[in-house]
């Protein structure tokens, strides 16, 4: 009989447990805030304290407070236990036990998302972390609101693991909003490393003016200033629309405000400045003239813009030429010209100098690349073109952004040209040294690349010039 009685008790406990689990979902409302169905020995089915408290999560059983979380039709009534909440949060402790403690059995939280509040309670009851891409920001807000730093740390860790260039600006905005300096720093570092990808993402145009200025002030962005200016103009157009302003030059100037002064126009080439900022209307006529003079005359007039290079683009632009003589003729049939090289110190390559036509002024289409040789990994490339004047000079072809080159690593410089026969270099050097006024020596070592390289080698061919910052 004892055995049968024990079985009945266990059966009753199991059925009672199932009946008690209905809180918070679509179950019918109980008659009163503290109503609960009779439970018998449910505790015996839980082998640990954590299991017992987890069982009470979102459960009417023993609950002594309810929260109405969210607004209007999305609001949910969620049961809870004051003791558990006060033990896990100083805010809840003050709410229930402080000098101005509430005596209400039902507390409205219209500014909190139900899913985020349930994630908070789940953590307080069981230490279980349940967050995802859709709920992490609202959960972070809720964890900060109720002073639960351990859950806050889990949210920041989740965001850090999912941080990419295409969401870095969105997360940076949130990190600044929620005062999360660690996450903000990681976002900025990601933007520094992949600036072009970051500013090309949709989240860039959604940032506020203070975040925009904080980014533009950085010395560590890895992007050419002309592309950064284009992105800033795109942001200004989006900001005009947010403020319900007509997208005009005057309104773009208005919404940009001090951000314009953070664009480093002196770092652009004269061609980049002429093609973009000079025609944008963002600058006054006087500013345009002064900057053109800055590019073309000496002594240079003073301009109100920073001329300090960003990222690893420090110092002055440098270039080396690996040939001692120029000849003609060099033909193209779709095969890439390639040459391998190493350097003795860290630099950033921004472009090549290429030979042009022997038949007078003409245009070329070209794809340029830098490839890490051992990994066969393309570090940067650009599909572009250039115009030449028929002379034996070299003509600049630039990458979209600076490419970091590390010492003693082998790289391949590659150029695939479409156009008429060109000049080419001869009497090539295996070692070319560039020395700056500060006595810093940058040594390039050249090696022929295996395979069909359209004839380019250490001794002869294309890609005579490498343009870089050291």
Coordinates of C-alpha atoms in Angstrom, one line a residue:
X1 CA 0.0 0.0 0.0
X2 CA 2.9 2.3 0.8
X3 CA 4.3 1.7 -2.6
X4 CA 1.0 2.4 -4.3
X5 CA 0.6 5.6 -2.2
X6 CA 4.1 6.9 -3.2
X7 CA 3.2 6.3 -6.9
X8 CA 0.0 8.2 -6.5
X9 CA 1.9 11.1 -4.9
X10 CA 4.5 11.2 -7.6
X11 CA 1.7 11.1 -10.3
X12 CA -0.1 13.9 -8.6
X13 CA 3.1 16.0 -8.4
X14 CA 3.8 15.5 -12.1
X15 CA 0.3 16.5 -13.1
X16 CA 0.5 19.5 -10.8
X17 CA 3.8 20.5 -12.3
X18 CA 2.2 20.5 -15.8
X19 CA -0.7 22.6 -14.5
X20 CA 1.6 25.1 -13.0
X21 CA 3.7 25.8 -16.1
X22 CA 1.1 27.9 -17.9
X23 CA 2.1 31.3 -16.7
X24 CA 3.0 34.1 -19.2
X25 CA 1.8 32.5 -22.4
X26 CA -1.7 32.1 -23.9
X27 CA -3.2 30.3 -20.9
X28 CA -6.4 31.6 -19.4
X29 CA -6.0 34.3 -16.7
X30 CA -6.4 32.9 -13.2
X31 CA -9.1 34.5 -11.0
X32 CA -6.6 36.6 -8.9
X33 CA -3.0 37.7 -8.9
X34 CA -1.9 35.1 -6.4
X35 CA -4.2 32.2 -7.4
X36 CA -2.4 28.9 -8.1
X37 CA -3.6 25.4 -8.5
X38 CA -2.9 23.1 -5.6
X39 CA 0.5 21.5 -5.9
X40 CA 1.7 18.5 -4.0
X41 CA 5.3 17.7 -3.5
X42 CA 6.5 19.3 -6.8
X43 CA 9.7 20.0 -5.0
X44 CA 10.6 16.3 -4.8
X45 CA 10.8 16.3 -8.6
X46 CA 13.6 18.9 -8.6
X47 CA 17.1 17.6 -7.5
X48 CA 18.8 21.0 -7.2
X49 CA 18.1 24.6 -6.1
X50 CA 18.6 25.8 -9.7
X51 CA 16.0 23.3 -11.0
X52 CA 13.5 24.5 -8.3
X53 CA 14.0 28.2 -9.1
X54 CA 14.0 27.5 -12.9
X55 CA 10.6 25.8 -12.4
X56 CA 9.3 29.0 -10.8
X57 CA 10.4 31.2 -13.7
X58 CA 7.3 32.7 -15.5
X59 CA 5.1 30.6 -13.2
X60 CA 2.1 31.7 -11.1
X61 CA 3.1 29.2 -8.4
X62 CA 4.1 31.1 -5.3
X63 CA 4.2 34.4 -7.3
X64 CA 3.5 37.6 -5.4
X65 CA 3.8 40.2 -8.1
X66 CA 3.0 40.6 -11.8
X67 CA 4.4 42.9 -14.4
X68 CA 2.5 44.2 -17.4
X69 CA 5.3 44.5 -19.9
X70 CA 5.1 46.3 -23.2
X71 CA 2.4 48.5 -24.8
X72 CA -1.1 48.1 -26.0
X73 CA -1.8 44.8 -27.8
X74 CA 1.8 43.5 -27.4
X75 CA 1.7 43.8 -23.6
X76 CA 2.1 40.6 -21.6
X77 CA 1.4 39.9 -18.0
X78 CA 4.3 38.1 -16.4
X79 CA 4.3 36.6 -12.9
X80 CA 7.3 36.8 -10.7
X81 CA 8.6 36.5 -7.2
X82 CA 9.8 39.5 -5.3
X83 CA 12.5 37.7 -3.3
X84 CA 14.1 36.2 -6.4
X85 CA 14.1 39.6 -8.2
X86 CA 15.4 41.5 -5.2
X87 CA 18.2 39.0 -4.7
X88 CA 19.4 39.5 -8.3
X89 CA 18.9 43.2 -8.9
X90 CA 19.5 46.3 -6.7
X91 CA 16.8 48.1 -8.7
X92 CA 14.2 45.4 -7.9
X93 CA 15.4 45.4 -4.3
X94 CA 14.8 49.1 -4.0
X95 CA 11.5 48.7 -5.8
X96 CA 10.2 46.2 -3.3
X97 CA 12.1 46.9 -0.1
X98 CA 13.4 50.5 -0.3
X99 CA 12.1 53.6 1.4
X100 CA 9.6 54.2 -1.4
X101 CA 8.8 50.5 -2.0
X102 CA 5.7 49.8 -4.1
X103 CA 2.9 47.8 -2.6
X104 CA 1.2 47.3 -5.9
X105 CA 0.5 43.7 -7.0
X106 CA 0.8 44.7 -10.6
X107 CA 3.5 46.9 -12.1
X108 CA 3.4 48.4 -15.6
X109 CA 6.6 48.5 -17.7
X110 CA 5.6 50.1 -21.0
X111 CA 9.2 50.9 -22.0
X112 CA 10.4 47.3 -21.9
X113 CA 10.0 44.6 -24.5
X114 CA 8.3 41.4 -23.2
X115 CA 11.0 39.1 -24.8
X116 CA 13.8 41.1 -23.2
X117 CA 12.1 41.1 -19.8
X118 CA 11.6 37.4 -19.9
X119 CA 15.3 37.0 -20.9
X120 CA 16.2 39.1 -17.8
X121 CA 14.0 37.0 -15.5
X122 CA 15.2 33.7 -17.0
X123 CA 18.8 34.8 -16.1
X124 CA 17.8 35.9 -12.5
X125 CA 16.0 32.6 -11.9
X126 CA 18.4 30.2 -13.6
X127 CA 21.6 31.9 -14.8
X128 CA 20.5 30.8 -18.3
X129 CA 21.4 33.3 -21.1
X130 CA 18.8 33.3 -23.9
X131 CA 19.6 36.1 -26.4
X132 CA 19.6 36.3 -30.1
X133 CA 20.3 38.9 -32.9
X134 CA 16.7 40.2 -32.7
X135 CA 16.6 40.6 -28.9
X136 CA 20.2 41.4 -27.8
X137 CA 19.8 45.2 -27.9
X138 CA 16.5 45.2 -26.0
X139 CA 18.0 42.7 -23.5
X140 CA 21.0 44.9 -23.1
X141 CA 18.8 47.9 -22.4
X142 CA 16.8 45.9 -19.8
X143 CA 19.9 44.5 -18.1
X144 CA 21.2 48.1 -17.7
X145 CA 17.8 49.4 -16.6
X146 CA 17.6 46.8 -13.8
X147 CA 21.4 46.8 -12.9
X148 CA 22.2 43.2 -13.8
X149 CA 25.8 43.6 -15.0
X150 CA 26.4 39.9 -15.6
X151 CA 23.6 39.7 -18.2
X152 CA 24.9 43.0 -19.6
X153 CA 28.3 41.4 -20.1
X154 CA 26.8 38.5 -21.9
X155 CA 25.0 40.8 -24.3
X156 CA 28.2 42.7 -25.0
X157 CA 30.0 39.4 -25.6
X158 CA 27.3 38.3 -28.0
X159 CA 27.5 41.6 -29.9
X160 CA 31.3 41.4 -30.0
X161 CA 31.2 37.9 -31.5
X162 CA 28.8 39.0 -34.2
X163 CA 30.6 42.3 -34.9
X164 CA 31.4 42.8 -38.6
X165 CA 32.2 45.7 -40.9
X166 CA 28.7 45.8 -42.3
X167 CA 27.1 46.2 -38.9
X168 CA 29.8 48.1 -37.1
X169 CA 28.2 51.5 -37.4
X170 CA 24.8 50.3 -36.2
X171 CA 26.4 48.7 -33.1
X172 CA 28.6 51.7 -32.5
X173 CA 25.5 53.9 -32.3
X174 CA 24.0 51.5 -29.8
X175 CA 27.2 51.2 -27.8
X176 CA 27.3 55.0 -27.5
X177 CA 23.6 55.1 -26.6
X178 CA 24.0 52.5 -23.8
X179 CA 27.4 53.8 -22.7
X180 CA 29.3 50.7 -23.5
X181 CA 32.8 51.9 -24.0
X182 CA 34.3 48.4 -24.6
X183 CA 31.9 47.6 -27.4
X184 CA 32.3 51.1 -28.8
X185 CA 36.1 50.6 -28.9
X186 CA 35.7 47.3 -30.7
X187 CA 33.3 48.8 -33.3
X188 CA 35.8 51.7 -34.0
X189 CA 38.6 49.2 -34.4
X190 CA 36.5 47.2 -36.9
X191 CA 35.7 50.5 -38.8
X192 CA 39.4 51.3 -38.8
X193 CA 40.4 48.0 -40.4
X194 CA 37.6 47.8 -42.9
X195 CA 36.6 51.4 -43.4
X196 CA 35.4 51.1 -47.0
X197 CA 33.1 48.1 -46.2
X198 CA 31.8 49.8 -43.1
X199 CA 30.9 53.1 -44.8
X200 CA 29.3 51.2 -47.7
X201 CA 26.8 49.5 -45.3
X202 CA 23.3 50.8 -44.8
X203 CA 24.0 51.5 -41.1
X204 CA 26.5 54.2 -41.9
X205 CA 23.8 56.7 -43.1
X206 CA 21.7 56.0 -39.9
X207 CA 24.3 57.3 -37.4
X208 CA 23.9 60.6 -35.6
X209 CA 26.1 63.7 -36.2
X210 CA 28.1 63.2 -33.0
X211 CA 28.9 59.6 -34.0
X212 CA 29.9 60.8 -37.5
X213 CA 32.2 63.4 -36.1
X214 CA 33.7 60.9 -33.6
X215 CA 34.7 58.7 -36.6
X216 CA 35.9 61.5 -38.8
X217 CA 38.3 62.7 -36.1
X218 CA 40.1 59.4 -36.1
X219 CA 43.7 59.1 -37.4
X220 CA 43.3 55.4 -38.0
X221 CA 40.7 55.1 -40.8
X222 CA 42.0 53.0 -43.7
X223 CA 40.5 54.8 -46.6
X224 CA 41.4 57.5 -49.1
X225 CA 39.9 60.8 -48.2
X226 CA 38.0 61.3 -51.5
X227 CA 36.0 58.1 -50.8
X228 CA 35.4 59.2 -47.2
X229 CA 34.1 62.6 -48.5
X230 CA 31.7 60.8 -50.8
X231 CA 30.3 58.8 -47.9
X232 CA 29.8 61.9 -45.8
X233 CA 27.8 63.5 -48.6
X234 CA 25.7 60.4 -48.7
X235 CA 25.1 60.7 -45.0
X236 CA 24.1 64.3 -45.4
X237 CA 21.5 63.4 -47.9
X238 CA 20.0 60.8 -45.6
X239 CA 20.1 63.3 -42.7
X240 CA 18.2 65.9 -44.7
X241 CA 15.5 63.3 -45.3
X242 CA 15.3 62.4 -41.6
X243 CA 14.9 66.1 -40.8
X244 CA 12.3 66.5 -43.6
X245 CA 14.5 69.0 -45.4
X246 CA 14.8 69.3 -49.2
X247 CA 18.1 67.8 -50.3
X248 CA 19.9 70.9 -51.4
X249 CA 23.5 72.0 -51.1
X250 CA 22.6 74.6 -48.4
X251 CA 20.7 72.0 -46.4
X252 CA 23.5 69.4 -46.7
X253 CA 25.9 72.1 -45.4
X254 CA 23.5 72.8 -42.6
X255 CA 23.2 69.2 -41.4
X256 CA 26.9 68.5 -41.7
X257 CA 27.9 71.5 -39.6
X258 CA 31.3 70.9 -38.0
X259 CA 31.7 67.6 -39.8
X260 CA 33.0 69.3 -43.0
X261 CA 36.0 70.7 -41.1
X262 CA 37.0 67.1 -40.2
X263 CA 37.4 66.0 -43.8
X264 CA 41.1 66.1 -44.6
X265 CA 41.0 67.7 -48.1
X266 CA 44.8 68.3 -48.2
X267 CA 45.3 64.6 -48.3
X268 CA 43.5 64.2 -51.6
X269 CA 45.3 64.4 -54.9
X270 CA 44.4 67.5 -57.0
X271 CA 42.5 65.1 -59.4
X272 CA 40.4 63.7 -56.6
X273 CA 39.6 67.1 -55.2
X274 CA 38.7 68.5 -58.6
X275 CA 36.4 65.6 -59.4
X276 CA 34.6 65.6 -56.0
X277 CA 34.7 68.3 -53.4
X278 CA 35.4 71.2 -55.8
X279 CA 32.1 70.4 -57.6
X280 CA 30.0 69.4 -54.7
X281 CA 29.0 72.9 -53.5
X282 CA 29.7 71.8 -49.9
X283 CA 32.7 74.2 -49.9
X284 CA 32.6 77.9 -50.5
X285 CA 34.3 79.3 -53.6
X286 CA 37.0 80.8 -51.5
X287 CA 37.7 77.4 -49.8
X288 CA 37.9 75.7 -53.2
X289 CA 40.4 78.3 -54.5
X290 CA 42.5 78.1 -51.4
X291 CA 42.7 74.3 -51.6
X292 CA 43.6 74.4 -55.3
X293 CA 46.4 76.8 -54.5
X294 CA 47.4 74.5 -51.7
X295 CA 47.8 71.7 -54.2
X296 CA 49.7 73.7 -56.8
X297 CA 51.8 76.5 -55.5
X298 CA 54.7 77.1 -53.0
X299 CA 54.6 78.5 -50.4
X300 CA 51.2 76.9 -49.8
X301 CA 48.5 79.2 -48.4
X302 CA 47.1 78.2 -45.0
X303 CA 43.9 76.1 -45.1
X304 CA 41.5 75.4 -42.3
X305 CA 41.7 71.6 -42.7
X306 CA 43.8 68.9 -41.1
X307 CA 46.6 67.7 -43.3
X308 CA 47.8 64.9 -40.9
X309 CA 47.6 61.5 -42.7
X310 CA 45.3 58.8 -41.4
X311 CA 46.0 55.2 -40.5
X312 CA 49.3 53.9 -41.8
X313 CA 49.3 56.7 -44.4
X314 CA 51.8 58.7 -42.4
X315 CA 54.4 61.0 -43.7
X316 CA 54.6 61.9 -47.3
X317 CA 53.6 59.8 -50.3
X318 CA 56.6 57.9 -51.7
X319 CA 57.3 55.9 -54.9
X320 CA 60.1 53.7 -56.3
X321 CA 60.9 52.8 -59.9
X322 CA 62.5 49.5 -60.5
X323 CA 63.7 50.1 -64.0
X324 CA 66.7 52.2 -65.2
X325 CA 65.7 52.6 -68.9
X326 CA 62.5 52.8 -70.9
X327 CA 61.9 51.1 -74.3
X328 CA 59.0 50.3 -76.6
X329 CA 56.9 48.2 -77.5
X330 CA 54.9 46.1 -75.0
X331 CA 51.7 44.4 -76.1
X332 CA 48.5 43.2 -74.3
X333 CA 46.3 40.2 -74.9
X334 CA 44.4 39.7 -71.6
X335 CA 47.3 38.2 -69.7
X336 CA 48.3 39.8 -66.4
X337 CA 51.7 41.4 -65.9
X338 CA 53.0 40.3 -62.5
X339 CA 56.0 40.8 -60.3
X340 CA 56.8 39.5 -56.8
X341 CA 58.3 41.7 -54.1
X342 CA 59.1 41.9 -50.4
X343 CA 59.9 45.0 -48.2
X344 CA 62.0 45.4 -45.1
X345 CA 59.5 47.4 -43.2
X346 CA 55.8 48.0 -42.8
X347 CA 54.3 50.2 -45.5
X348 CA 50.9 50.9 -47.1
X349 CA 50.7 50.6 -50.9
X350 CA 48.2 53.0 -52.5
X351 CA 48.8 52.5 -56.2
X352 CA 51.1 51.7 -59.1
X353 CA 52.7 53.8 -61.8
X354 CA 52.2 52.1 -65.2
X355 CA 53.6 52.8 -68.6
X356 CA 51.2 54.2 -71.3
X357 CA 50.8 54.1 -75.1
X358 CA 53.6 54.5 -77.7
X359 CA 50.9 55.8 -80.2
X360 CA 50.0 59.1 -78.6
X361 CA 47.3 60.1 -76.1
X362 CA 44.9 57.2 -75.3
X363 CA 42.9 55.5 -72.5
X364 CA 43.5 52.1 -70.9
X365 CA 41.2 49.9 -68.9
X366 CA 43.1 48.1 -66.1
X367 CA 42.6 45.8 -63.1
X368 CA 45.3 46.1 -60.4
X369 CA 45.8 43.8 -57.5
X370 CA 48.1 43.1 -54.5
X371 CA 48.2 39.3 -53.7
X372 CA 49.8 37.7 -50.7
X373 CA 51.9 35.1 -52.5
X374 CA 52.0 32.2 -50.0
X375 CA 48.3 32.3 -49.2
X376 CA 47.2 33.3 -52.7
X377 CA 45.0 35.9 -51.0
X378 CA 44.0 39.1 -52.8
X379 CA 44.5 42.0 -50.3
X380 CA 43.2 44.7 -52.6
X381 CA 42.2 45.3 -56.1
X382 CA 40.6 48.0 -58.4
X383 CA 38.9 47.9 -61.8
X384 CA 39.6 51.3 -63.2
X385 CA 41.3 53.1 -66.1
X386 CA 43.8 55.8 -66.8
X387 CA 44.7 58.2 -69.6
X388 CA 48.2 58.7 -71.0
X389 CA 49.7 61.4 -73.1
X390 CA 52.0 59.2 -75.3
X391 CA 55.2 60.0 -73.4
X392 CA 57.4 57.5 -71.6
X393 CA 56.3 58.7 -68.2
X394 CA 54.5 56.5 -65.7
X395 CA 50.8 57.1 -65.0
X396 CA 49.2 56.8 -61.6
X397 CA 46.6 54.0 -61.0
X398 CA 45.3 53.9 -57.4
X399 CA 43.7 51.3 -55.2
X400 CA 40.4 52.1 -53.5
X401 CA 42.1 52.1 -50.1
X402 CA 45.6 51.6 -48.7
X403 CA 46.9 48.1 -48.5
X404 CA 49.1 47.2 -45.5
X405 CA 52.3 45.4 -46.5
X406 CA 54.3 43.6 -43.7
X407 CA 58.0 43.1 -43.7
X408 CA 59.6 39.9 -45.1
X409 CA 56.3 38.7 -46.6
X410 CA 56.2 37.9 -50.3
X411 CA 53.5 39.7 -52.3
X412 CA 52.6 39.8 -56.0
X413 CA 51.8 43.1 -57.8
X414 CA 49.5 42.4 -60.7
X415 CA 48.2 44.6 -63.5
X416 CA 45.9 43.5 -66.4
X417 CA 45.7 46.1 -69.1
X418 CA 43.4 46.5 -72.1
X419 CA 44.7 49.0 -74.7
X420 CA 47.3 49.6 -77.4
X421 CA 51.0 48.7 -77.2
X422 CA 52.9 50.7 -74.5
X423 CA 56.3 51.6 -73.4
X424 CA 58.1 49.2 -71.0
X425 CA 61.0 49.2 -68.6
X426 CA 64.4 47.5 -69.0
X427 CA 67.6 47.1 -66.9
X428 CA 65.5 46.2 -63.9
X429 CA 66.9 46.2 -60.3
X430 CA 66.5 43.3 -57.9
X431 CA 66.8 45.8 -55.0
X432 CA 65.4 49.3 -54.9
X433 CA 66.0 51.5 -51.8
X434 CA 64.0 54.6 -50.8
X435 CA 65.4 56.9 -48.1
X436 CA 63.3 59.6 -46.4
X437 CA 64.6 62.8 -45.0
X438 CA 64.4 61.2 -41.5
X439 CA 66.9 58.5 -42.7
X440 CA 64.3 55.7 -42.7
X441 CA 65.2 53.3 -45.4
X442 CA 62.6 51.3 -47.2
X443 CA 64.1 48.5 -49.3
X444 CA 62.1 46.6 -52.0
X445 CA 63.4 43.2 -53.2
X446 CA 61.9 42.0 -56.6
X447 CA 61.5 38.5 -57.9
X448 CA 60.1 37.1 -61.1
X449 CA 56.7 35.6 -60.6
X450 CA 56.1 31.9 -61.8
X451 CA 53.8 31.3 -64.8
X452 CA 52.8 33.4 -67.7
X453 CA 53.2 37.0 -66.7
X454 CA 52.9 38.6 -70.2
X455 CA 56.7 38.8 -70.2
X456 CA 57.1 40.9 -67.1
X457 CA 60.1 39.9 -65.0
X458 CA 62.7 41.5 -62.7
X459 CA 64.7 42.6 -65.8
X460 CA 61.9 43.9 -68.2
X461 CA 58.2 44.7 -68.4
X462 CA 55.3 46.6 -66.8
X463 CA 54.6 47.8 -63.3
X464 CA 57.6 50.0 -63.0
X465 CA 56.5 52.0 -60.0
X466 CA 55.0 51.3 -56.6
X467 CA 53.4 54.2 -54.8
X468 CA 53.3 53.9 -51.0
X469 CA 53.3 55.5 -47.6
X470 CA 55.8 54.3 -45.0

